[in-house]
Short mmCIF file of C-alpha atoms in Angstrom, two decimals:
data_model
loop_
_atom_site.label_atom_id
_atom_site.label_comp_id
_atom_site.label_asym_id
_atom_site.label_seq_id
_atom_site.Cartn_x
_atom_site.Cartn_y
_atom_site.Cartn_z
CA MET A 549 162.80 -114.43 -49.16
CA ALA A 550 163.62 -112.98 -46.31
CA THR A 551 160.53 -111.27 -46.35
CA ALA A 552 158.08 -114.36 -47.53
CA ASP A 553 159.84 -115.61 -44.45
CA LEU A 554 158.76 -112.71 -42.07
CA LEU A 555 155.57 -113.29 -43.79
CA VAL A 556 154.99 -116.39 -43.36
CA ILE A 557 155.66 -115.39 -39.37
CA VAL A 558 153.49 -112.63 -38.98
CA PHE A 559 150.78 -114.39 -40.74
CA ASN A 560 151.23 -117.93 -39.93
CA ILE A 561 151.91 -117.39 -36.86
CA ILE A 562 151.52 -113.84 -34.90
CA LEU A 563 147.86 -113.52 -36.05
CA LEU A 564 146.42 -116.93 -36.68
CA THR A 565 148.11 -118.46 -34.35
CA LEU A 566 148.36 -116.10 -31.20
CA LEU A 567 145.95 -113.19 -32.43
CA PHE A 568 143.33 -115.39 -32.50
CA LYS A 569 144.11 -117.03 -28.89
CA TYR A 570 144.53 -113.85 -27.26
CA PHE A 571 142.50 -111.06 -30.10
CA PRO A 572 139.76 -113.58 -31.21
CA VAL A 573 137.17 -110.81 -31.81
CA PHE A 574 138.68 -108.68 -34.86
CA LEU A 575 140.83 -111.15 -36.42
CA PHE A 576 138.09 -113.35 -35.57
CA TYR A 577 134.85 -112.03 -38.50
CA THR A 578 134.75 -114.65 -41.31
CA ALA A 579 136.25 -112.05 -43.94
CA VAL A 580 139.02 -110.74 -41.81
CA CYS A 581 139.91 -114.49 -40.81
CA SER A 582 139.38 -115.65 -44.68
CA PHE A 583 141.49 -112.89 -45.14
CA ASN A 584 144.20 -113.79 -42.95
CA ILE A 585 144.48 -117.71 -43.69
CA VAL A 586 144.14 -116.93 -47.49
CA MET A 587 147.83 -114.92 -46.97
CA GLY A 588 149.13 -117.47 -44.67
CA TYR A 589 149.52 -119.96 -47.72
CA ALA A 590 149.96 -117.47 -50.77
CA VAL A 591 153.03 -116.26 -47.76
CA LYS A 592 153.89 -119.99 -47.42
CA ASP A 593 153.50 -120.46 -51.23
CA CYS A 594 156.69 -117.82 -51.65
CA SER A 595 158.30 -118.60 -49.27
CA VAL A 596 158.63 -122.41 -50.69
CA TRP A 597 159.49 -121.19 -54.58
CA LEU A 598 161.23 -118.05 -53.85
CA THR A 599 163.76 -121.14 -51.79
CA ILE A 600 163.03 -123.30 -55.87
CA ALA A 601 164.23 -120.33 -57.98
CA PHE A 602 166.99 -119.76 -55.67
CA THR A 603 168.06 -123.88 -55.91
CA ILE A 604 167.86 -122.89 -60.67
CA ASP A 605 169.67 -119.44 -60.16
CA ARG A 606 173.08 -121.00 -58.25
CA PHE A 607 171.94 -123.86 -59.98
CA VAL A 608 171.96 -121.83 -63.63
CA ALA A 609 175.34 -120.10 -61.92
CA ILE A 610 176.94 -122.98 -61.10
CA CYS A 611 176.09 -125.47 -63.84
CA CYS A 612 175.28 -123.84 -66.85
CA HIS A 613 177.90 -120.98 -67.81
CA ASN A 614 176.19 -120.87 -71.14
CA LEU A 615 173.22 -119.16 -69.98
CA LYS A 616 174.89 -117.64 -66.65
CA ALA A 617 174.56 -114.36 -68.74
CA ARG A 618 171.40 -114.16 -69.53
CA TYR A 619 169.35 -115.39 -66.51
CA CYS A 620 171.94 -114.74 -63.66
CA SER A 621 171.45 -110.54 -63.55
CA ALA A 622 169.40 -108.89 -61.40
CA ARG A 623 166.24 -107.39 -63.53
CA THR A 624 165.87 -111.60 -64.06
CA ALA A 625 165.56 -111.84 -60.23
CA ALA A 626 163.11 -108.78 -60.77
CA SER A 627 160.54 -111.22 -62.92
CA VAL A 628 161.03 -114.32 -61.12
CA ILE A 629 159.83 -112.68 -57.80
CA THR A 630 156.99 -111.21 -59.11
CA ILE A 631 155.60 -113.88 -61.18
CA VAL A 632 156.04 -115.88 -57.88
CA TRP A 633 154.53 -113.72 -55.70
CA SER A 634 151.75 -112.74 -57.66
CA VAL A 635 151.65 -116.51 -59.10
CA SER A 636 151.19 -117.41 -55.09
CA THR A 637 148.03 -115.04 -53.92
CA LEU A 638 146.42 -115.34 -57.92
CA ARG A 639 146.46 -119.27 -56.93
CA ASN A 640 145.19 -119.15 -53.66
CA ILE A 641 142.30 -116.61 -53.29
CA PRO A 642 140.08 -119.25 -53.71
CA PHE A 643 141.15 -120.52 -50.38
CA TYR A 644 138.49 -117.57 -49.11
CA PHE A 645 135.62 -119.15 -50.78
CA ARG A 646 136.72 -122.21 -48.48
CA TYR A 647 134.96 -121.39 -45.55
CA GLN A 648 131.02 -119.93 -44.13
CA SER A 649 130.72 -117.70 -41.32
CA LEU A 650 129.65 -119.98 -37.96
CA GLY A 651 127.29 -117.18 -37.14
CA THR A 652 126.89 -113.52 -36.70
CA TRP A 653 127.84 -111.21 -34.52
CA GLY A 654 126.53 -108.55 -34.18
CA GLY A 655 124.78 -108.16 -37.38
CA VAL A 656 128.23 -109.41 -38.65
CA PRO A 657 129.34 -112.99 -40.00
CA TRP A 658 131.59 -113.96 -37.67
CA GLY A 659 134.00 -117.45 -37.97
CA CYS A 660 135.49 -119.60 -39.50
CA GLY A 661 134.26 -123.20 -40.44
CA ILE A 662 135.51 -125.25 -44.08
CA ARG A 663 132.37 -125.79 -46.01
CA PRO A 664 130.74 -129.26 -45.82
CA GLU A 665 131.01 -129.20 -49.69
CA PHE A 666 135.06 -128.64 -49.81
CA PHE A 667 135.16 -132.35 -49.20
CA ILE A 668 133.46 -133.87 -51.88
CA LEU A 669 132.76 -131.31 -54.84
CA PRO A 670 135.01 -132.76 -57.53
CA GLY A 671 136.84 -129.12 -58.05
CA TRP A 672 137.52 -128.39 -54.65
CA VAL A 673 138.41 -131.64 -54.66
CA ALA A 674 140.64 -131.40 -57.70
CA PHE A 675 141.73 -128.28 -55.63
CA PHE A 676 142.72 -129.13 -52.35
CA TRP A 677 145.27 -132.16 -54.54
CA ILE A 678 146.96 -129.29 -57.33
CA HIS A 679 147.58 -127.50 -53.97
CA GLN A 680 149.43 -130.38 -52.13
CA LEU A 681 151.60 -130.87 -55.61
CA LEU A 682 152.28 -127.40 -55.66
CA ASN A 683 152.83 -127.09 -51.93
CA PRO A 684 155.72 -129.53 -50.79
CA LEU A 685 155.87 -132.63 -53.77
CA ILE A 686 156.93 -131.29 -56.03
CA PRO A 687 159.32 -128.25 -54.90
CA TYR A 688 160.83 -131.22 -52.25
CA LEU A 689 160.72 -133.28 -55.43
CA LEU A 690 162.73 -129.71 -57.38
CA ILE A 691 165.70 -129.43 -54.49
CA LEU A 692 166.82 -132.28 -53.86
CA LEU A 693 166.71 -133.13 -57.63
CA PHE A 694 168.50 -129.58 -58.75
CA ASN A 695 170.84 -129.36 -55.15
CA ALA A 696 172.11 -133.97 -56.78
CA LEU A 697 173.03 -132.19 -60.61
CA THR A 698 174.86 -129.96 -59.12
CA VAL A 699 176.38 -131.88 -56.21
CA ARG A 700 177.55 -134.14 -60.06
CA HIS A 701 178.53 -130.95 -61.32
CA ILE A 702 180.66 -130.18 -58.96
CA VAL A 703 182.31 -133.35 -58.32
CA LEU A 704 182.31 -133.61 -61.84
CA ALA A 705 184.47 -130.47 -61.82
CA ASN A 706 186.98 -131.07 -59.73
CA ARG A 707 188.62 -134.22 -60.96
CA ALA A 708 188.66 -132.30 -63.96
CA CYS A 709 190.59 -129.16 -61.82
CA ARG A 710 192.69 -131.69 -60.31
CA GLY A 711 193.70 -134.25 -63.74
CA LEU A 712 194.62 -130.42 -65.26
CA ARG A 713 197.37 -129.17 -63.08
CA SER A 714 200.35 -129.49 -62.66
CA PRO A 715 202.33 -131.62 -59.89
CA SER A 716 203.70 -128.07 -58.82
CA ASN A 717 200.35 -126.42 -58.59
CA ARG A 718 198.36 -129.88 -57.49
CA ASP A 719 198.91 -128.68 -53.86
CA GLN A 720 197.58 -125.22 -53.44
CA ARG A 721 194.05 -124.27 -53.40
CA GLY A 722 190.71 -124.49 -57.17
CA ASP A 723 190.97 -122.35 -58.90
CA ALA A 724 189.86 -118.76 -58.15
CA GLU A 725 186.28 -119.47 -60.25
CA MET A 726 185.82 -122.44 -57.77
CA VAL A 727 187.03 -120.09 -54.99
CA ASN A 728 184.18 -117.41 -56.02
CA ARG A 729 181.15 -119.98 -56.42
CA ARG A 730 182.83 -121.46 -52.49
CA LYS A 731 180.16 -119.38 -50.27
CA SER A 732 177.28 -119.24 -52.74
CA ILE A 733 177.64 -123.77 -53.46
CA ILE A 734 177.55 -122.93 -49.23
CA LEU A 735 174.40 -121.53 -49.18
CA LEU A 736 172.78 -123.06 -51.49
CA PHE A 737 173.44 -126.62 -49.46
CA VAL A 738 173.31 -125.03 -46.30
CA VAL A 739 169.74 -123.66 -47.21
CA SER A 740 168.50 -125.93 -49.61
CA GLY A 741 170.01 -128.85 -46.96
CA SER A 742 167.35 -127.00 -43.94
CA PHE A 743 164.76 -127.15 -46.45
CA ILE A 744 164.87 -131.61 -47.03
CA LEU A 745 165.12 -131.85 -43.38
CA LEU A 746 162.85 -129.71 -41.58
CA TRP A 747 159.62 -130.43 -44.08
CA MET A 748 160.94 -134.02 -44.17
CA PRO A 749 157.96 -134.78 -41.31
CA LYS A 750 155.62 -133.15 -42.07
CA VAL A 751 156.09 -134.56 -46.55
CA SER A 752 156.08 -138.07 -44.80
CA VAL A 753 152.80 -137.58 -42.47
CA PHE A 754 151.00 -136.31 -45.65
CA LEU A 755 152.28 -138.59 -47.25
CA LEU A 756 151.63 -141.80 -44.92
CA MET A 757 147.78 -140.18 -44.50
CA GLU A 758 147.19 -140.14 -48.23
CA ILE A 759 148.15 -143.50 -48.42
CA THR A 760 146.62 -145.13 -45.67
CA ASN A 761 143.56 -143.00 -46.03
CA ASN A 762 143.36 -142.68 -43.13
CA HIS A 763 143.10 -138.19 -41.79
CA PHE A 764 141.45 -138.20 -38.68
CA TYR A 765 143.31 -139.75 -35.29
CA PRO A 766 141.54 -140.40 -31.64
CA SER A 767 143.69 -138.26 -29.84
CA TYR A 768 146.65 -136.05 -29.69
CA ASP A 769 148.58 -139.02 -28.50
CA HIS A 770 148.56 -140.69 -30.85
CA PRO A 771 152.75 -141.28 -32.69
CA VAL A 772 150.81 -139.73 -36.36
CA MET A 773 149.72 -136.84 -35.04
CA ILE A 774 152.87 -135.82 -32.51
CA ALA A 775 154.31 -136.25 -35.98
CA ASP A 776 152.53 -134.57 -37.50
CA ILE A 777 152.14 -131.94 -35.54
CA SER A 778 156.29 -131.60 -35.21
CA GLY A 779 155.96 -131.59 -38.62
CA THR A 780 154.87 -127.37 -38.81
CA VAL A 781 156.96 -126.43 -36.01
CA LEU A 782 159.72 -127.87 -37.97
CA PHE A 783 158.67 -126.85 -41.09
CA TYR A 784 157.71 -122.96 -40.20
CA LEU A 785 160.68 -123.46 -38.10
CA SER A 786 162.74 -123.30 -42.06
CA SER A 787 161.11 -119.66 -42.47
CA CYS A 788 163.67 -118.60 -38.84
CA THR A 789 166.65 -120.63 -40.26
CA ASN A 790 166.86 -118.93 -43.20
CA THR A 791 167.07 -115.83 -42.73
CA ALA A 792 169.81 -116.21 -40.26
CA LEU A 793 171.22 -118.27 -43.24
CA TYR A 794 171.37 -115.35 -45.30
CA ALA A 795 173.08 -113.18 -43.05
CA LEU A 796 175.62 -115.98 -41.62
CA THR A 797 176.56 -116.00 -44.71
CA GLN A 798 175.76 -112.81 -47.27
CA SER A 799 178.19 -109.96 -46.90
CA LYS A 800 175.00 -107.37 -48.78
CA PHE A 801 172.79 -108.85 -46.81
CA ARG A 802 174.50 -107.81 -43.49
CA GLU A 803 175.10 -104.64 -45.56
CA GLU A 804 170.97 -103.53 -46.45
CA LEU A 805 170.04 -105.27 -42.89
CA LYS A 806 172.05 -102.80 -41.03
CA ARG A 807 171.35 -99.60 -43.51
CA ALA A 808 167.83 -100.39 -42.53
CA LEU A 809 168.66 -100.56 -38.37
CA LYS A 810 169.83 -97.34 -38.83
CA TYR A 811 167.46 -95.05 -41.61
CA PRO A 812 164.94 -94.38 -39.12
CA PHE A 813 167.62 -92.95 -36.20
CA THR A 814 169.33 -91.31 -39.85
CA LEU A 815 166.11 -89.78 -39.89
CA ILE A 816 165.69 -88.89 -37.29
CA ARG A 817 168.58 -86.28 -37.06
CA GLU A 818 167.90 -84.90 -39.94
CA CYS A 819 165.26 -84.31 -38.82
CA ILE A 820 166.36 -83.05 -35.61
CA HIS A 821 169.42 -81.18 -38.02
CA THR A 822 166.21 -78.87 -39.98
CA SER A 823 164.54 -77.69 -37.47
CA LYS A 824 167.36 -76.55 -36.23
#
């Protein structure tokens, strides 16, 4: 999840925004530009759907004890991650053919312009709507659904535990199982909650544009355009906040991060020791 979030920043902010503005020559070749756009869409899909997979994983771990032993395993996690990355990449390949060159530079196609037929051909229109459904509409609804089910299960479980405890033990903290699940529950709600809040403006503006059938506004000062741009900033911000949340809440993540940062220096020391 942290890798996908980092790649969202790399492809959508660093490459597609900053470097396009300051180093446009190479990155604006049609093939390179189209490839970067495809990867930008793909990593966004990966980030979103890995968040969904994490939400479902926590739902199973907390609410479905019979399924937990089979589903919540390293093997299942690896399979889910592989499927999400593969499907996200493959389903965004058509975006490569969405663009055409704006001209040539030194005999090489240069620039990325959307083909006019993208807006009128039934196949492209269907592809656009499938894309919008898979990101962000369906993920948004799934996160709301699974979090609501998880909250309901936790509330009912807490009531049952309080009812089963004797009066002498009623003032004690929750049982060992609830204590062990506390960090997982907190992380789930923080990650899912930040996703819901930070994506809400973007989803709201998209629904407003589709309901009113108005996708073009006269200036950037228009309230809808301001909301749309602000929503874009916030949904990119969600990729940054998730990584910070993992570092703050997960001890294993912090250990792996420290090991990754120390590895180059350890390797240098080993090379120096070997040379001596």
